[in-house]
Coordinates of C-alpha atoms in Angstrom, one line a residue:
X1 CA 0.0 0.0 0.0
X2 CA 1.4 3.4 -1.2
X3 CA 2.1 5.2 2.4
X4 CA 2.8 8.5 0.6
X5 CA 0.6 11.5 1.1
X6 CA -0.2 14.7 -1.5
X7 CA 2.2 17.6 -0.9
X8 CA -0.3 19.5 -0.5
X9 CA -1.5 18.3 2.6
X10 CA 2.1 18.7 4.1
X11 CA 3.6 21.1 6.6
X12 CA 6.2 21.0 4.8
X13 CA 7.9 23.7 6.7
X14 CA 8.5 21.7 9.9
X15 CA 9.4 19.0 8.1
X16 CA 12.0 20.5 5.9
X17 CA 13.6 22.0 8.8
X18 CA 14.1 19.2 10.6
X19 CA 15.7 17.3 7.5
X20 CA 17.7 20.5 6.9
X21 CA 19.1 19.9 10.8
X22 CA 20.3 16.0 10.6
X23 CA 21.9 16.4 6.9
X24 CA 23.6 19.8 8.5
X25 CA 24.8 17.9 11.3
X26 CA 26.0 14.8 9.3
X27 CA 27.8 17.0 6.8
X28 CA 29.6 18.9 9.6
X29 CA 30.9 15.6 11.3
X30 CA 33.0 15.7 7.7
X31 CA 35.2 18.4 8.6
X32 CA 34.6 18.2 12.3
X33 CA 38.1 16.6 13.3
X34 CA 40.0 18.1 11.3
X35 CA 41.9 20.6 14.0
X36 CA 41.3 17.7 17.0
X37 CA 43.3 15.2 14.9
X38 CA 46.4 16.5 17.0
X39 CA 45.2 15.8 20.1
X40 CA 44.1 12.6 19.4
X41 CA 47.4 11.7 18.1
X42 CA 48.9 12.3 21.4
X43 CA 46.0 10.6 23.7
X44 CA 46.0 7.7 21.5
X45 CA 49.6 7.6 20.7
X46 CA 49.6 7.2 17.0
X47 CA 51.1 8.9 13.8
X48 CA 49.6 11.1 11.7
X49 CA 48.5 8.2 8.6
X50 CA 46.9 6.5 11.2
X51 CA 45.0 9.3 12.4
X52 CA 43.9 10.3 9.0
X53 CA 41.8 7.6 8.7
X54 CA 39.1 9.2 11.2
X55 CA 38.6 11.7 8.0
X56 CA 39.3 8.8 5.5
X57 CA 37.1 6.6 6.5
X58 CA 34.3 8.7 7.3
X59 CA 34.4 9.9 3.5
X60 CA 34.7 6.7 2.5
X61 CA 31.7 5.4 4.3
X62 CA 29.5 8.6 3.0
X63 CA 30.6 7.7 -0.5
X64 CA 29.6 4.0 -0.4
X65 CA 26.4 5.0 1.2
X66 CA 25.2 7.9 -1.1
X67 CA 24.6 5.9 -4.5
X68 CA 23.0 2.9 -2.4
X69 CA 20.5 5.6 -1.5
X70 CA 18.9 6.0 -4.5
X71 CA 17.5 1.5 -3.8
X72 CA 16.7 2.5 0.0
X73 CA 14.5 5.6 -0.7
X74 CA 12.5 3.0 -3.2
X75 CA 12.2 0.4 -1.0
X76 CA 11.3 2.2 2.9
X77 CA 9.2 5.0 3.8
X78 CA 10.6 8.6 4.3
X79 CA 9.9 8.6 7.6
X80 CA 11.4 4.8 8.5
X81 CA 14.8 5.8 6.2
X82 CA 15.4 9.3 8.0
X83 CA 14.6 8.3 11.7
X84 CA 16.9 5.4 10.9
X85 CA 19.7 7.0 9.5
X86 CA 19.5 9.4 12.2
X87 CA 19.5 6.3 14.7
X88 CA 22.8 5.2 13.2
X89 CA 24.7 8.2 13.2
X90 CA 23.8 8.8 17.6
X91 CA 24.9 5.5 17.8
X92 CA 28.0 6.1 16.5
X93 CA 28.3 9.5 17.8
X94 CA 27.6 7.8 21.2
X95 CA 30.6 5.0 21.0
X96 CA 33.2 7.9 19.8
X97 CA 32.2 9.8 22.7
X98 CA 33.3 7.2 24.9
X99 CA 36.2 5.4 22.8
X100 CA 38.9 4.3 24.7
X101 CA 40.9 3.1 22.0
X102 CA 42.0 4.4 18.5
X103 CA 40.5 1.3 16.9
X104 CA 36.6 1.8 18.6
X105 CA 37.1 5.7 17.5
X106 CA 37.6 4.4 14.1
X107 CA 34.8 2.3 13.8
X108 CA 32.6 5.0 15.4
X109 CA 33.3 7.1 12.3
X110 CA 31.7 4.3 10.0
X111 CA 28.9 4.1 12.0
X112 CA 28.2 7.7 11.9
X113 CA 29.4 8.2 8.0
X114 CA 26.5 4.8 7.2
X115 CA 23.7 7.3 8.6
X116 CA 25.2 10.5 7.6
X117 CA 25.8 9.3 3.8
X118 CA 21.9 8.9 3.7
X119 CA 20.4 12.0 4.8
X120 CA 21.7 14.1 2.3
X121 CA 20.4 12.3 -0.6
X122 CA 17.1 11.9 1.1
X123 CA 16.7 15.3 2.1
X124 CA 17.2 16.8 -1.4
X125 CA 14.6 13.8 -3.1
X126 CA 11.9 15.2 -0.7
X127 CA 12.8 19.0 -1.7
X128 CA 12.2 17.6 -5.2
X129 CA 9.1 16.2 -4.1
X130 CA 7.4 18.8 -2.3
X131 CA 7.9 22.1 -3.7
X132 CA 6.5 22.9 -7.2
X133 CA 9.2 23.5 -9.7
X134 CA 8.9 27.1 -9.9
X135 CA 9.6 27.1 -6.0
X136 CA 12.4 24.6 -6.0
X137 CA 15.3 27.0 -6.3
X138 CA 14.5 28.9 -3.2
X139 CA 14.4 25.3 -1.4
X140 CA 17.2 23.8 -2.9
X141 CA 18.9 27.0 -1.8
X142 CA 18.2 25.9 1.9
X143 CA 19.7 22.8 0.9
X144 CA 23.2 24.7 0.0
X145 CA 23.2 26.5 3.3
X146 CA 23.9 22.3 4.9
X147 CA 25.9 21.3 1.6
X148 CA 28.2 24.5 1.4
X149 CA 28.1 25.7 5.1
X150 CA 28.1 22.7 7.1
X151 CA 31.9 21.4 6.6
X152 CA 33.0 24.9 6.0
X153 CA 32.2 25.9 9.8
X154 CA 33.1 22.5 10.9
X155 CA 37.4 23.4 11.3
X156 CA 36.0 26.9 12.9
X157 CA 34.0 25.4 15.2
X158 CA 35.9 22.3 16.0
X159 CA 39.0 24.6 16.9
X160 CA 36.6 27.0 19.1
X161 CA 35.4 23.8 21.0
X162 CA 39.6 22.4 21.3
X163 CA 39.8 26.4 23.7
X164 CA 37.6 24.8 26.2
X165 CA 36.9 21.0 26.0
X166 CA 38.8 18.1 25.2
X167 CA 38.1 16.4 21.6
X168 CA 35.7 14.5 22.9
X169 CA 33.5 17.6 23.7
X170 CA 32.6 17.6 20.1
X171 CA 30.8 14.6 20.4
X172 CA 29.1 15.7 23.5
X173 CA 27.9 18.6 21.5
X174 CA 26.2 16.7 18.7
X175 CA 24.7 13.9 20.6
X176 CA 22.2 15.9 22.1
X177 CA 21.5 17.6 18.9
X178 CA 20.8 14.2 17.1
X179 CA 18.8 13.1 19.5
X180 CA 16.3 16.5 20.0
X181 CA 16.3 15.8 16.0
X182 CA 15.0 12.1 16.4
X183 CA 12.1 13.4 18.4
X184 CA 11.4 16.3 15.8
X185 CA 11.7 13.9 13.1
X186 CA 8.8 11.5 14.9
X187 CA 6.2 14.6 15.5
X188 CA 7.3 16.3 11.7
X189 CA 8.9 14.1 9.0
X190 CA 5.9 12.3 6.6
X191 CA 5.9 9.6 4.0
X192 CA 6.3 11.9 0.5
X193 CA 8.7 9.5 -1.5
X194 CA 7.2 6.7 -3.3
X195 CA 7.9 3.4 -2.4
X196 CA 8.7 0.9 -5.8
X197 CA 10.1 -1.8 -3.4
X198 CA 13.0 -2.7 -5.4
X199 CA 14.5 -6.5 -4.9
X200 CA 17.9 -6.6 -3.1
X201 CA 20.6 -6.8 -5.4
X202 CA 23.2 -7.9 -3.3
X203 CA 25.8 -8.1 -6.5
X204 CA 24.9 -4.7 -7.5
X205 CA 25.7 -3.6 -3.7
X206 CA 29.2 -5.3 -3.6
X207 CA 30.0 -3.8 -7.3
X208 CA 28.8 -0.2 -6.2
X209 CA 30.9 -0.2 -2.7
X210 CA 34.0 -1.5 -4.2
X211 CA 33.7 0.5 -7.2
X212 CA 33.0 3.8 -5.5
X213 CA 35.1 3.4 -2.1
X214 CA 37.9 1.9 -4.4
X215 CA 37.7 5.6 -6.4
X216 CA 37.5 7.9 -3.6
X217 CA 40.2 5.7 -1.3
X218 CA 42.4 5.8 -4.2
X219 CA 42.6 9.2 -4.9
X220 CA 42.5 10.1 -1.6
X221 CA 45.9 8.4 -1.5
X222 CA 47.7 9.6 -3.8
X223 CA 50.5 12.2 -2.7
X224 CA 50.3 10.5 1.0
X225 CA 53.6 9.8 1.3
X226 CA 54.9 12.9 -0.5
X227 CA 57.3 13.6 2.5
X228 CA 59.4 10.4 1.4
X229 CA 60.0 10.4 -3.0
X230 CA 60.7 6.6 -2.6
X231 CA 57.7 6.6 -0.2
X232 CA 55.4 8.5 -2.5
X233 CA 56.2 6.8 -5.7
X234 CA 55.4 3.7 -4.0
X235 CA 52.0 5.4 -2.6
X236 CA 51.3 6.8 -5.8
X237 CA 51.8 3.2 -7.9
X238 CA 49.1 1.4 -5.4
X239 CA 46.9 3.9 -5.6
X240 CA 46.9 4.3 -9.4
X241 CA 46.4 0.5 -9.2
X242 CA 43.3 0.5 -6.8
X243 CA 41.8 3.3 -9.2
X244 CA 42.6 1.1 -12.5
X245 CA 40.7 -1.9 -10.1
X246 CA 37.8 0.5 -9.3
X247 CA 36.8 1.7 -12.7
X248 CA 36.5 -1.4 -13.9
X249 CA 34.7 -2.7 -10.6
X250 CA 32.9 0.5 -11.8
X251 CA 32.6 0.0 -15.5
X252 CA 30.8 -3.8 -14.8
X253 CA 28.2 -2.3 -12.4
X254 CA 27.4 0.2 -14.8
X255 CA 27.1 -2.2 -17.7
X256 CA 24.6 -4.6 -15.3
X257 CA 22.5 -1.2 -14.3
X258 CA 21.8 -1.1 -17.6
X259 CA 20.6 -4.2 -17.6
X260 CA 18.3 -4.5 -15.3
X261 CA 14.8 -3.9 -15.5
X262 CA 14.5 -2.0 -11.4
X263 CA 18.6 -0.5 -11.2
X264 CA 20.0 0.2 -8.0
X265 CA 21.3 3.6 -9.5
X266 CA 19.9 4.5 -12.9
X267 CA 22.2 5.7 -15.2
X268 CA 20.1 6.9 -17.5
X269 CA 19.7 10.1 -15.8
X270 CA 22.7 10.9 -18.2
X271 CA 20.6 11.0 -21.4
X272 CA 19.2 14.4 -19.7
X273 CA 21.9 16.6 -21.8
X274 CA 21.5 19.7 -18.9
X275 CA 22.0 17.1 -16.1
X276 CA 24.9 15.9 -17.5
X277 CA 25.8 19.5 -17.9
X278 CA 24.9 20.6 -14.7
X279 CA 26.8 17.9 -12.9
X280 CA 29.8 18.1 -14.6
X281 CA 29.9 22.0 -13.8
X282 CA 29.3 20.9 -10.3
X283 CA 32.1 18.7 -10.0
X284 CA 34.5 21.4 -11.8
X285 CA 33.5 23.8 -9.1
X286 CA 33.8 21.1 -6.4
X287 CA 37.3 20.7 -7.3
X288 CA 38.3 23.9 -7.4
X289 CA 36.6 24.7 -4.3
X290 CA 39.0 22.2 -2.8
X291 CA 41.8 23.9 -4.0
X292 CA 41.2 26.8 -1.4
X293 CA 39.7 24.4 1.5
X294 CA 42.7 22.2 1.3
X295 CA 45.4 24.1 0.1
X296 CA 44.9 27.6 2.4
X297 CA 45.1 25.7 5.9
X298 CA 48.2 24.2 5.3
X299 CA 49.6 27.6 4.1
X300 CA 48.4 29.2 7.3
X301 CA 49.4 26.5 9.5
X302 CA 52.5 24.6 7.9
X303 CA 53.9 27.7 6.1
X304 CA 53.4 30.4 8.3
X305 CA 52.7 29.7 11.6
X306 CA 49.3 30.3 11.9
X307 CA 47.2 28.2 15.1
X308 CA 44.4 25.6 14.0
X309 CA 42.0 28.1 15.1
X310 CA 43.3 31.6 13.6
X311 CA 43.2 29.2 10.0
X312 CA 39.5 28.4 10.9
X313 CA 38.7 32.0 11.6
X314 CA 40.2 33.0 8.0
X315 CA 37.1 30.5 6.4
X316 CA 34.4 31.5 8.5
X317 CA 33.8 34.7 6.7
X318 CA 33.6 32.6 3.5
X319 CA 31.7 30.5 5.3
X320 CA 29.1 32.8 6.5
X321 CA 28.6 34.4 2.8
X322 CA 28.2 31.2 1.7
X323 CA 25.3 30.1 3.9
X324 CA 23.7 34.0 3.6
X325 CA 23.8 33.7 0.2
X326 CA 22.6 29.9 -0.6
X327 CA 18.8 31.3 -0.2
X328 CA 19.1 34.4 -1.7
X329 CA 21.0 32.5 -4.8
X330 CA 18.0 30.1 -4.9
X331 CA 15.6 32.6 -5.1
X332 CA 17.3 34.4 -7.9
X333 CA 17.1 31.0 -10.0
X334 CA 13.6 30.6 -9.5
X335 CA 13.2 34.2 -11.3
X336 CA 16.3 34.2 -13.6
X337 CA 17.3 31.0 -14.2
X338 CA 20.7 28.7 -13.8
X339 CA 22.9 30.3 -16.8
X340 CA 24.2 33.8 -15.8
X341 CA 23.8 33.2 -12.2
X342 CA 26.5 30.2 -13.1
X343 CA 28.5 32.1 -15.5
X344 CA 28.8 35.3 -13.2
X345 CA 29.9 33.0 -10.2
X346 CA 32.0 31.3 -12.1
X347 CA 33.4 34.8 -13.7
X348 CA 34.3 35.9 -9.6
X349 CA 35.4 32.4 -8.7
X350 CA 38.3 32.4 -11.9
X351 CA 39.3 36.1 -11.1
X352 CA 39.8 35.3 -7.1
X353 CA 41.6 31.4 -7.7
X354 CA 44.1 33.5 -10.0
X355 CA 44.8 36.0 -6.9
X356 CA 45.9 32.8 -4.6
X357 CA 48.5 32.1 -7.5
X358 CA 50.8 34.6 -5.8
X359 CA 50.9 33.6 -2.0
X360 CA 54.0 34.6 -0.2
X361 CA 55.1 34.9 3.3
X362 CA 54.0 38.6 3.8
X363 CA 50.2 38.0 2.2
X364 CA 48.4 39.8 4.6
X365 CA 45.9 37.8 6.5
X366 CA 43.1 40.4 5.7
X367 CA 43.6 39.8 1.8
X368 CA 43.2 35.6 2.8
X369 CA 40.0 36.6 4.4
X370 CA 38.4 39.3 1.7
X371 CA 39.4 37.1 -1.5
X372 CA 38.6 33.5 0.4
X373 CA 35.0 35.0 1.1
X374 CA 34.6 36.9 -2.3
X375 CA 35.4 33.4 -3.6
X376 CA 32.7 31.9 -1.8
X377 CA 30.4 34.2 -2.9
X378 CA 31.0 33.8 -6.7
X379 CA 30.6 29.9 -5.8
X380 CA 27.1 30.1 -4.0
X381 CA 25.9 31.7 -6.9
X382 CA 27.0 28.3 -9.1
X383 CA 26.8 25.6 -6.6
X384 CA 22.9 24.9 -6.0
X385 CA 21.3 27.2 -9.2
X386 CA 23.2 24.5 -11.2
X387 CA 22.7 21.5 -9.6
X388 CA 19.1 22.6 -8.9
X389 CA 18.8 23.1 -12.9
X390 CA 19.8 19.9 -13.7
X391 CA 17.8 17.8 -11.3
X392 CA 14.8 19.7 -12.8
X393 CA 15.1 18.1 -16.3
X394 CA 14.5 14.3 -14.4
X395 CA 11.1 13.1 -14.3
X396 CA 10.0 12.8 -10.8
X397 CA 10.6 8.6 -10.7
X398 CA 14.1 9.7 -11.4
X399 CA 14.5 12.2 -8.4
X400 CA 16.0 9.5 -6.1
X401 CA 18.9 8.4 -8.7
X402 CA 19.6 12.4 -9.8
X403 CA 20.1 13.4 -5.8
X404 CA 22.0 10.2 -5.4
X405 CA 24.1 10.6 -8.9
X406 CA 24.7 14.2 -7.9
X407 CA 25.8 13.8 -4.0
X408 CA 28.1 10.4 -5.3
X409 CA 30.2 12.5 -8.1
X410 CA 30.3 15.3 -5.7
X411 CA 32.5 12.9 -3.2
X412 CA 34.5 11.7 -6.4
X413 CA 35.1 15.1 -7.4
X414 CA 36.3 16.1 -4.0
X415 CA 38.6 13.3 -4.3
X416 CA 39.7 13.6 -7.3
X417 CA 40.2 17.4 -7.2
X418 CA 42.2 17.1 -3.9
X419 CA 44.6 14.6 -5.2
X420 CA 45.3 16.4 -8.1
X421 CA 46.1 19.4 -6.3
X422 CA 48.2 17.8 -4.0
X423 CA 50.1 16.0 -6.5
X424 CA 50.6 19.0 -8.3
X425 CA 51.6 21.0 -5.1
X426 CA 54.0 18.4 -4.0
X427 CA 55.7 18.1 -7.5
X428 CA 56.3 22.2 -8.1
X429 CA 57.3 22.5 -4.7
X430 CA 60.1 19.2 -5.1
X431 CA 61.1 21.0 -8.9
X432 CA 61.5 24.3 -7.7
X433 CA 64.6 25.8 -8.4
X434 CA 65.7 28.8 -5.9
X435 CA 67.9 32.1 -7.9
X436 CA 71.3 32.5 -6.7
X437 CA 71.1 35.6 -5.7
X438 CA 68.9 35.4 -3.5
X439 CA 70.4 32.6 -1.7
X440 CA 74.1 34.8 -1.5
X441 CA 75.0 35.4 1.5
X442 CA 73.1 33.7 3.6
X443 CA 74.0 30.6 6.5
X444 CA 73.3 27.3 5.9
X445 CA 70.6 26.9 8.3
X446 CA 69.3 30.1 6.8
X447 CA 69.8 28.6 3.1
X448 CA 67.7 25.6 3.7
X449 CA 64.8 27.4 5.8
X450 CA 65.0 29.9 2.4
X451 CA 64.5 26.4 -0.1
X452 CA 62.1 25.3 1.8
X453 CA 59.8 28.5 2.2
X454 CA 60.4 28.8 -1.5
X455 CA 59.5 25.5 -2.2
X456 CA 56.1 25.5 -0.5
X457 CA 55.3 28.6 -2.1
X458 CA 55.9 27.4 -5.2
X459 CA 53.9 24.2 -4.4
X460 CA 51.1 26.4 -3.2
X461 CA 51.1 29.1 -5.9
X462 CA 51.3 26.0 -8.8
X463 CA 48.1 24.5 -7.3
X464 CA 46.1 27.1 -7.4
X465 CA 46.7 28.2 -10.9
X466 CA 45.8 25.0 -11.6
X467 CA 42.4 25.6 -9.9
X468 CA 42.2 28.6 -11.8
X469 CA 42.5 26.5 -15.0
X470 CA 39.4 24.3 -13.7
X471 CA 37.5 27.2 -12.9
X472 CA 38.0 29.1 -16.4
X473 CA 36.6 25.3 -18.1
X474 CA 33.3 25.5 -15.4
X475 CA 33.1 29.0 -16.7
X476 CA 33.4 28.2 -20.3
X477 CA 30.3 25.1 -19.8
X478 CA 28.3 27.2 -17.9
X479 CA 27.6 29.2 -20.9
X480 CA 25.8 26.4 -22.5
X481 CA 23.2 26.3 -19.6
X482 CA 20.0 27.5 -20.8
X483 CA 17.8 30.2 -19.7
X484 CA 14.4 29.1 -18.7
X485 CA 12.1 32.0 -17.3
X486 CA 8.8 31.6 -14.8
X487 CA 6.6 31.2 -17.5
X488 CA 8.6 28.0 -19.3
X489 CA 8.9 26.5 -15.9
X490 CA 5.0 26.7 -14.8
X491 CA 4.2 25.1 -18.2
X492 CA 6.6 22.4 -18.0
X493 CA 5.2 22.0 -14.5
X494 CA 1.7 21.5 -16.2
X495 CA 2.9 19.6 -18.5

């Protein structure tokens, strides 16, 4: 019996505010660690790779999670799926609060990632469902404030928290918020998404988790042993080889998707030519976004000295604009429309990536802030008008596998945009060749502390113009977005 209910006959607003809530909170546990990772080193006693696999594996989890999504929204309620996936992540928010070993930490972190990695997709499928096309840019907006927002305040906040409490404090801070949200989510959160109840393909699950966390683990790997050249060559070979593996993990689910008659993920969301579009804008944003999330904290920190928390305090201004702006932007589409939204962000985000080409160690920390938060500007006026655009193309069957396409290549894109980066970063910075006279002169211990500034900059500066190279191609597509005004979209809506 179909458990869904009309949209009309929805509050919608209590119920999209709670959804809003859990995915913000799951998103933010991505980013959350990343200035406690220190102090877990020393309570735990381990090194920094081990360590890294409290981020690692989180990501991982979330991007094994996302395209099974798409098969767990068809086959339970939206009501059963969200309270669950909420349920998971307290759980594991609960054992990391009281982890006494590395080891029970880690697992924690896949608990929480295996309900976090289903919100998001599930919370953007029921914005599709309940607001009327014409309306869906103004939600989808409130959708960027928890996909653009959420980890960027995550590094702020965590290193605000670190001041007063220990790392475990930032579990005790998000438990309680997870659990008010369960009871919300029980008074507020209906049945809108319809329920197909697909078989379980357990083949189709193995291929997609391998196949996806094989991607996003191997690029996530590259470069990570880039302190060693024997070390990362042999890091680098592995990876490439578990990234060969995966795409053709990959490349046999796709062919038995195809195939079948109810897919797990339907790939034929791609024969939407805007979607495509849309998504491969998206990704080119994503990765140059990266450039500045990744690539800006070490600066600060490795390069010039800057605390955990002073680095964090240089992205919240970007991090605020973004959220602001995220409605407003999504209000603007419904009137205007994806394209020169899209190409006008992507016009600010290519002028600002090109002023990060020239770092050095007397950029003053007010430029960081003003350029890192114009930056963020230019990108919330691409990030959910596009994505929003191309999700409006799929028929409403389809919404499930579009959220789930678009969240998945957003985690590949990440990946894949950070180990390029990297890679490029570490290979300009071990090529770089110092003038003479600028070295004359000077001590030894004063030559080498020269190189190795010089170095980094170099790696830093070669990385970014890069980025600026990614952002100048999403400029270039976004051109070939179309236009659609209020009028188009009510009649399609008819239609």
């Amino acid at each position: 019996m179909n458990q869904s209910i009309q949209t009309d006959e929805i509050k919608r607003t209590p119920m999209v505010a709670v959804m809003l809530i859990g995915a913000f909170v799951g998103l933010l546990n991505e980013t959350l660690l990343a200035t406690a990772l220190p102090s877990i080193m020393n309570d735990f006693g381990i090194v920094e790779n081990q360590v890294q696999w409290l981020t690692t594996a989180f990501l991982l989890t979330n991007g094994v999670m996302i395209p099974i999504s798409a098969f767990l929204i068809e086959r339970f309620t939206t009501r059963q799926l969200f309270i669950t996936a909420l349920s998971i992540f307290a759980t594991g928010t609960f054992v990391a609060s009281i982890s006494h070993t590395f080891e029970l930490l880690l697992v924690a972190r896949v608990i929480q990632a295996s309900g976090s990695g289903i919100m998001l997709p599930l919370m953007m499928t029921v914005l599709l469902k309940v607001f009327p096309i014409e309306k869906r840019g103004a939600a989808m907006g409130m959708a960027g404030i928890v996909i653009s927002f959420a980890p960027a305040i995550g590094p702020t906040l965590s290193g605000w928290l670190l001041e007063y409490f220990s790392w475990r404090g930032l579990f005790y801070v998000v438990l309680p918020i997870v659990i008010i949200t369960i009871i919300l989510a029980a008074l507020f959160v209906k049945n809108v998404t319809e329920q197909t109840y697909p078989k379980i393909d357990i083949l189709s699950i193995l291929l997609s988790s391998f196949g996806f966390g094989g991607l996003l683990y191997g690029f996530s790997s590259i470069g990570g042993g880039h302190g060693d050249s024997e070390a990362s060559a042999t890091f680098d070979s592995q990876a490439l080889a578990i990234i060969i593996g995966a795409a053709i993990i990959l490349t046999i689910f796709i062919i038995r998707q195809l195939k079948l008659k109810k897919p797990m993920l339907e790939f034929r969301v791609f024969k939407y030519p805007i979607f495509s579009l849309s998504l491969v804008i998206t990704m080119i944003v994503l990765m140059a976004l990266i450039g500045a999330e990744t690539m800006l904290p070490l600066y600060m920190q490795n390069t010039r000295g800057f605390s955990p928390l002073e680095s964090g305090m240089m992205l919240l201004p970007g991090a605020i604009v973004m959220g602001i702006m995220s409605p407003i932007t999504g209000i603007l589409f419904d009137k205007f429309g994806a394209k020169w939204l899209a190409a006008s962000g992507m016009a600010i985000v290519t002028v600002t990536t090109f002023l990060f080409t020239n770092l050095s160690m007397d950029t003053a920390y007010s430029f960081l802030v003003v350029i890192y938060a114009v930056r963020m500007f230019g990108l919330s006026l691409v990030m959910m008008p596009v994505m929003t655009d191309g999700l409006n193309q799929l028929p409403p069957e389809w919404h499930p596998h579009g959220t789930a396409m678009a969240n998945t290549m957003q985690q590949v894109s990440a990946s894949i945009g950070t180990a390029i980066l990297i890679t490029v970063m570490t290979t300009a910075a071990s090529n770089y060749q110092p003038e003479q006279t600028a070295m004359a002169g000077l001590s030894e211990a004063e030559a080498i502390n020269q190189l190795a500034t010089g170095a980094a900059m170099n790696g830093y500066n070669a990385a970014f113009l890069v980025a600026t190279g990614l952002s100048i191609v999403g400029l270039g597509l976004s051109f070939f977005l179309k236009t659609k005004t209020r009028k188009e979209q009510k009649s399609k809506q008819a239609a």
